[in-house]
XYZ file of C-alpha atoms in Angstrom:
347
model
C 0.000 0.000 0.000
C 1.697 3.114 -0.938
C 1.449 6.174 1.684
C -0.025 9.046 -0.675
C -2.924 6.521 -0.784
C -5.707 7.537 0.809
C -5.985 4.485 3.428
C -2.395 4.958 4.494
C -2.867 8.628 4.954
C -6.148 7.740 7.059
C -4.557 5.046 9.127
C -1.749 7.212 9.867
C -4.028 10.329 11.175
C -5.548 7.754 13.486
C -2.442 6.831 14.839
C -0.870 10.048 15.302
C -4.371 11.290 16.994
C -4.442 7.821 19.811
C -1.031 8.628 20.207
C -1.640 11.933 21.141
C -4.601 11.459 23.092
C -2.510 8.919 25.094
C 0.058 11.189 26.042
C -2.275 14.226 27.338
C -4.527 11.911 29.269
C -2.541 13.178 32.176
C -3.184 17.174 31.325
C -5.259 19.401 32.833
C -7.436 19.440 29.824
C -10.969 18.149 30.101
C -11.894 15.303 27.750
C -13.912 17.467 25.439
C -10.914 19.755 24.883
C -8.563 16.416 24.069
C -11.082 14.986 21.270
C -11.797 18.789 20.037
C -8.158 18.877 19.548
C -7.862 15.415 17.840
C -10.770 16.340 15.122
C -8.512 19.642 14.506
C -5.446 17.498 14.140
C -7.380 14.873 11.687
C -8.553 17.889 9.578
C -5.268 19.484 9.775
C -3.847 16.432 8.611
C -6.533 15.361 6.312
C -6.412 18.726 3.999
C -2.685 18.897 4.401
C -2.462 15.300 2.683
C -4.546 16.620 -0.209
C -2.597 19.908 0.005
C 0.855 18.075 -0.858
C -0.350 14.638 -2.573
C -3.889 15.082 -4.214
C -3.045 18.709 -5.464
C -4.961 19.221 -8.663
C -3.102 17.882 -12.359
C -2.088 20.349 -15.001
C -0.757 19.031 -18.034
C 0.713 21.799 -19.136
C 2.761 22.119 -16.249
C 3.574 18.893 -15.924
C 5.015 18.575 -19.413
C 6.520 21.923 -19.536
C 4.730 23.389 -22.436
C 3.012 26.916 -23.470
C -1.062 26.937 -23.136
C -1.606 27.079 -26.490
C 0.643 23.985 -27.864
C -1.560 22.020 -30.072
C -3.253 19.205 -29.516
C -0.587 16.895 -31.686
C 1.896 17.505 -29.943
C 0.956 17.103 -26.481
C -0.072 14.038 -27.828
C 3.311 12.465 -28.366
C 4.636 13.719 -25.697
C 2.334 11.545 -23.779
C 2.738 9.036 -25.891
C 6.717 9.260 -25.142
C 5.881 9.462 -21.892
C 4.309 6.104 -22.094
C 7.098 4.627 -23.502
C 6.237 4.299 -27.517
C 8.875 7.142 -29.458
C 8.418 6.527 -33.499
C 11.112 8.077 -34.118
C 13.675 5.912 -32.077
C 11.961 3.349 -33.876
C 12.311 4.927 -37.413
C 15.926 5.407 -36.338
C 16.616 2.006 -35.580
C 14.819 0.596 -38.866
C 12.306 -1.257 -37.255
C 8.682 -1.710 -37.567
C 6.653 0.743 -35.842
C 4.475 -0.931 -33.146
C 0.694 -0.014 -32.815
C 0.495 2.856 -30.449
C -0.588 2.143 -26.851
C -4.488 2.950 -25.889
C -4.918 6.157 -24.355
C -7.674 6.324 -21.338
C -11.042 7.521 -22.030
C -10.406 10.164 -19.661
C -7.337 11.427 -20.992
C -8.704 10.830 -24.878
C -11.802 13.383 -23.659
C -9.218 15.930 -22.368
C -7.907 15.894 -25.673
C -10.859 15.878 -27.833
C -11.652 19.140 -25.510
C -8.599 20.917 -25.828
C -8.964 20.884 -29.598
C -12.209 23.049 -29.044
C -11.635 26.682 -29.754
C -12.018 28.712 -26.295
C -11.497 25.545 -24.129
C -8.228 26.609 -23.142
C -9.397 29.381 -21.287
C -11.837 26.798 -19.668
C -8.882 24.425 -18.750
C -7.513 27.604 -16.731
C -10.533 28.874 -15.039
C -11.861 25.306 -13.736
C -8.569 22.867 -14.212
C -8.125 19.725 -15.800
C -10.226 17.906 -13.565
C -13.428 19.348 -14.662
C -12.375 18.845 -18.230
C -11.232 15.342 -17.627
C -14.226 13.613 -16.044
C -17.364 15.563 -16.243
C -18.687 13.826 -19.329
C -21.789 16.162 -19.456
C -20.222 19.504 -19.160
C -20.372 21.595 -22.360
C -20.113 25.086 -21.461
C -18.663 27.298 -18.742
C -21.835 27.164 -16.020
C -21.406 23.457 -16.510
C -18.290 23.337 -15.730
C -18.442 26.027 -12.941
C -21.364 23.652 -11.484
C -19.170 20.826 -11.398
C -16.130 22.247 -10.085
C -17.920 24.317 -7.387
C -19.950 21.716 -5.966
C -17.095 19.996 -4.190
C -16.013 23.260 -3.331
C -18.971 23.804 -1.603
C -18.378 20.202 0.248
C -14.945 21.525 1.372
C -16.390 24.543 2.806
C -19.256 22.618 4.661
C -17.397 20.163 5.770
C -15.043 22.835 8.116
C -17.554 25.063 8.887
C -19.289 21.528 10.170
C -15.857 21.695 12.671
C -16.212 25.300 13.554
C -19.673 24.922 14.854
C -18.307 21.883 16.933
C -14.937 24.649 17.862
C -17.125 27.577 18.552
C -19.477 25.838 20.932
C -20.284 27.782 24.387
C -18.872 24.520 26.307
C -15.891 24.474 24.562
C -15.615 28.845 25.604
C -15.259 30.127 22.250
C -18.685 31.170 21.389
C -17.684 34.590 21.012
C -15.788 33.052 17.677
C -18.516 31.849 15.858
C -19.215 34.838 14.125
C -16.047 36.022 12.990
C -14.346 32.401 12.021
C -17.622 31.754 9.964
C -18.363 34.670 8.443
C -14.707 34.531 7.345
C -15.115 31.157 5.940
C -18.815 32.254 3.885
C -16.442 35.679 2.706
C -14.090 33.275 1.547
C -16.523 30.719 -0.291
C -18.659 33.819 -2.009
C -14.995 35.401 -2.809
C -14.094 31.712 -4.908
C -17.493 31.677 -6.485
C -17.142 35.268 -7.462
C -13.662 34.600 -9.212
C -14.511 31.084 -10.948
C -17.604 32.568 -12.774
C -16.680 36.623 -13.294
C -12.766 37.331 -12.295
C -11.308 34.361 -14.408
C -13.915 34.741 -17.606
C -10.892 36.336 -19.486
C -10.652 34.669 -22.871
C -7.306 33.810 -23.579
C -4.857 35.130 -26.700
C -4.454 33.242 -29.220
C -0.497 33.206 -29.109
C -0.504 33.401 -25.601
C 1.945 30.913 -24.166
C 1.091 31.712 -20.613
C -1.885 32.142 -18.311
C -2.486 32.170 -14.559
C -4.172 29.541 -13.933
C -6.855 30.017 -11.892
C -8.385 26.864 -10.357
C -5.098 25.669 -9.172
C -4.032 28.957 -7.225
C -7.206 29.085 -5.743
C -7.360 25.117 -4.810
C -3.867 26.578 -2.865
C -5.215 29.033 -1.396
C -8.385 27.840 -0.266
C -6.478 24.864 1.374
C -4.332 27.109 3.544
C -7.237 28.818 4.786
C -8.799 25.370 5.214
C -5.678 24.427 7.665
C -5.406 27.389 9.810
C -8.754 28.838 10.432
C -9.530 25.732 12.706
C -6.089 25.823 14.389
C -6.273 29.422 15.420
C -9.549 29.143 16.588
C -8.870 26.254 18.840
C -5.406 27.726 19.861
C -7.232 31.078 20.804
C -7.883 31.405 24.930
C -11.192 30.492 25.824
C -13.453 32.844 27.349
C -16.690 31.395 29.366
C -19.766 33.136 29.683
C -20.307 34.562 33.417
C -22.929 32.453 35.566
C -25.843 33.722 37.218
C -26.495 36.377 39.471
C -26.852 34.334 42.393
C -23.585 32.595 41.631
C -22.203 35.896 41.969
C -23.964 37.815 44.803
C -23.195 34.168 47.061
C -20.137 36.078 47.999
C -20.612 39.685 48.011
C -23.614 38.551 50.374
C -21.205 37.111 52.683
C -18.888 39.912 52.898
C -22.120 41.891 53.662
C -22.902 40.083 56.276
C -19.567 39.971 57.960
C -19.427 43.556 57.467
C -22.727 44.885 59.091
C -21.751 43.621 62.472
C -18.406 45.950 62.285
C -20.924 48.422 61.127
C -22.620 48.556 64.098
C -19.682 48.291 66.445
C -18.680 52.020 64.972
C -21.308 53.443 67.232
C -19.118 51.994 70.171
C -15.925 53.767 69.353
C -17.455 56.936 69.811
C -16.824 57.040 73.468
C -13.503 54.790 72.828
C -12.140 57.451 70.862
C -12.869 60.470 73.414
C -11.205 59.000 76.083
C -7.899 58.523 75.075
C -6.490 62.264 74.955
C -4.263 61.244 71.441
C -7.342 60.164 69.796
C -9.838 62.649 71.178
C -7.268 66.014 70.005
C -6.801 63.743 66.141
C -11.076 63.855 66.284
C -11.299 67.705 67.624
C -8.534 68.438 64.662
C -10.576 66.886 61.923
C -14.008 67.637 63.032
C -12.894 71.611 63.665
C -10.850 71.345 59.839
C -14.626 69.802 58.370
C -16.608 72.557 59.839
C -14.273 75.104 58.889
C -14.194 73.605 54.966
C -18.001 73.770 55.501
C -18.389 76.889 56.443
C -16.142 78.211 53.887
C -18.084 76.405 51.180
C -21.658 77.513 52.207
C -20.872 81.269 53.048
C -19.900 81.266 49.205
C -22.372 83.074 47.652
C -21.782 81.370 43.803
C -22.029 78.499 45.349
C -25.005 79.037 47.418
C -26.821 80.190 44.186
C -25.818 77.060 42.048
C -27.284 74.983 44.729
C -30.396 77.006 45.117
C -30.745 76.358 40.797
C -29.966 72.510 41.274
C -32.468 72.433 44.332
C -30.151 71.793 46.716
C -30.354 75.050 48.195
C -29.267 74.984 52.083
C -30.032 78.693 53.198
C -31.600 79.070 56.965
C -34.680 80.841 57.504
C -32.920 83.263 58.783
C -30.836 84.521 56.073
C -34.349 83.494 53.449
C -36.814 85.793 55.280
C -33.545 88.541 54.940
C -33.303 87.892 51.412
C -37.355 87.478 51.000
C -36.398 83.865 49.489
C -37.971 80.563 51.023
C -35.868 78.335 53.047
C -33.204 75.830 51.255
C -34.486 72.633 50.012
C -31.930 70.458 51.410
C -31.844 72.128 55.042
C -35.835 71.715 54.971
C -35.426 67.452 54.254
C -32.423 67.655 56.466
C -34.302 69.087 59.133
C -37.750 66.273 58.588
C -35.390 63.417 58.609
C -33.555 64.886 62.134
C -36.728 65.558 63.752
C -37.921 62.017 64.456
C -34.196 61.370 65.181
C -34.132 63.886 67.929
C -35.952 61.513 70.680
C -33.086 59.191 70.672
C -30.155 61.622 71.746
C -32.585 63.016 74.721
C -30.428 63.521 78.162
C -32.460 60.198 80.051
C -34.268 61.093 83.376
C -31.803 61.497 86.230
């Protein structure tokens, strides 16, 4: 069994993938991320087997000649190729043996390439199209044929980014980007095999770029590393619940309220030690003085009368003919009930 075949190449992903799983069965990774992981190896290796073994035939490059060498002559040269040369055999004087049988396949390429225009059709959709699609006879035929495994290809890894892009596997975020670059991609080769590459070829021309196999590149590449960046990007899991979260911020609360309540304690702590109670005198004296400063401004006591925040005593409102600050007036409601608590008790 040779190894470009595709059995060997199959046989040798699986090993390669049990191998690996065998060695990272001691990681920290969970067992979804392992087989995730082997699916993006297979792929990887699958479409870098066709990549470097199955890449598409071109007989022109193969045999070294210009696009537009006739028919004839490419011919004998595959004749040659196969062995039978009439003019060794002229040389030598001998009879010239009947020429070998040349494939269906390859006779149809032939017969094709004869065609007028079908040279620019062997460019745009490869020799594959032109070799076994025995019911294509113009260029949407052709582009149906040719695009249909395309569209396979495509399918078949966007299949593995939905699997990639899961929200257990953490990348959910990807999904978007990694398929909306593969669609971009697809509509991009669709766009090039039926309008960029319809470009009818000269009739001298000895060169062209040939379009289906650059793009059979290119679309391969993107094939191989879309997957691998996607599953070699960090995953990022969506937060839990709200309850999940609070649990511990609900904790803290309640650990914290108790201190809370211990601060009306100090009070009394704080004025009996003569270091503490001249720090308290010192920073309550520095407040009221910052206080005073602030509301004896009278800018600011107007932007706080516009804002309704106004704090001006009754005082200084029936001197002014104004009504008393809004804020003082709540102030002094929510004091009043509070009043009854700091009475001097009964002696």
């Amino acid at each position: 069994m040779s190894f470009t075949s595709p059995n060997s190449i199959l046989f040798t992903g699986l090993s390669l993938a049990a191998a690996w799983l065998y060695g990272s069965q001691r990681g920290q990774k969970s067992t979804l991320s392992r087989v995730l992981a082997a699916v993006v190896i297979l792929h990887t290796f699958h479409v870098l087997c066709r990549l470097v073994f199955f890449r598409p035939t071109n007989l022109f490059l193969r045999l070294n000649i210009p696009i537009n060498a006739p028919v004839d002559y490419i011919r004998s040269l595959l004749l040659m190729e196969a062995g039978y040369d009439t003019r060794e055999h002229s040389r030598l004087g001998a009879v010239v043996p009947v020429p070998p049988e040349i494939p269906r396949d390859i006779e149809l390429l032939l017969t094709r390439l004869g065609v007028h225009d079908s040279r620019t059709s062997f460019v745009r959709f490869g020799q594959g199209a032109m070799q076994t699609c025995q019911y294509c006879s113009s260029a949407a035929d052709y582009a149906l044929f040719t695009l249909s495994g395309i569209l396979l290809e495509y399918l078949r890894t966007a299949t593995l980014l939905l699997l990639l892009t899961t929200k257990i596997n953490g990348r959910q975020r990807l999904r978007t980007i990694t398929l909306g670059a593969l669609t971009s991609a697809f509509l991009a080769e669709v766009y090039a095999f039926i309008s960029a590459s319809n470009m009818p070829l000269a009739q001298d021309a000895k060169t062209a770029f040939m379009w289906h196999d650059r793009l059979f590149l290119a679309r391969n590449v993107l094939l191989v590393f879309l997957p691998i960046i996607t599953q070699v990007l960090p995953a990022i899991y969506a937060a839990g619940p709200a309850s999940v979260s609070l649990a511990p911020a609900l904790g803290r609360l309640e650990r914290a309220l108790p201190r809370a309540h211990l601060l009306k304690y100090t009070r009394q702590a704080i004025l009996r030690r003569p270091d503490t109670r001249e720090r308290a005198v010192r920073f309550w004296a520095k407040d009221a003085a910052e206080g005073e400063a602030a509301r004896s401004d009278a800018t600011v006591q107007m932007t706080a009368f516009k804002l309704g925040l106004g704090f001006r005593g009754p005082a200084e409102a029936e001197r002014d003919n104004t009504r008393e600050g809004f804020l003082r007036a709540n102030a002094r409601m929510a004091l009043q009930p509070l009043q009854v608590l700091f009475t001097t008790p009964p002696s």
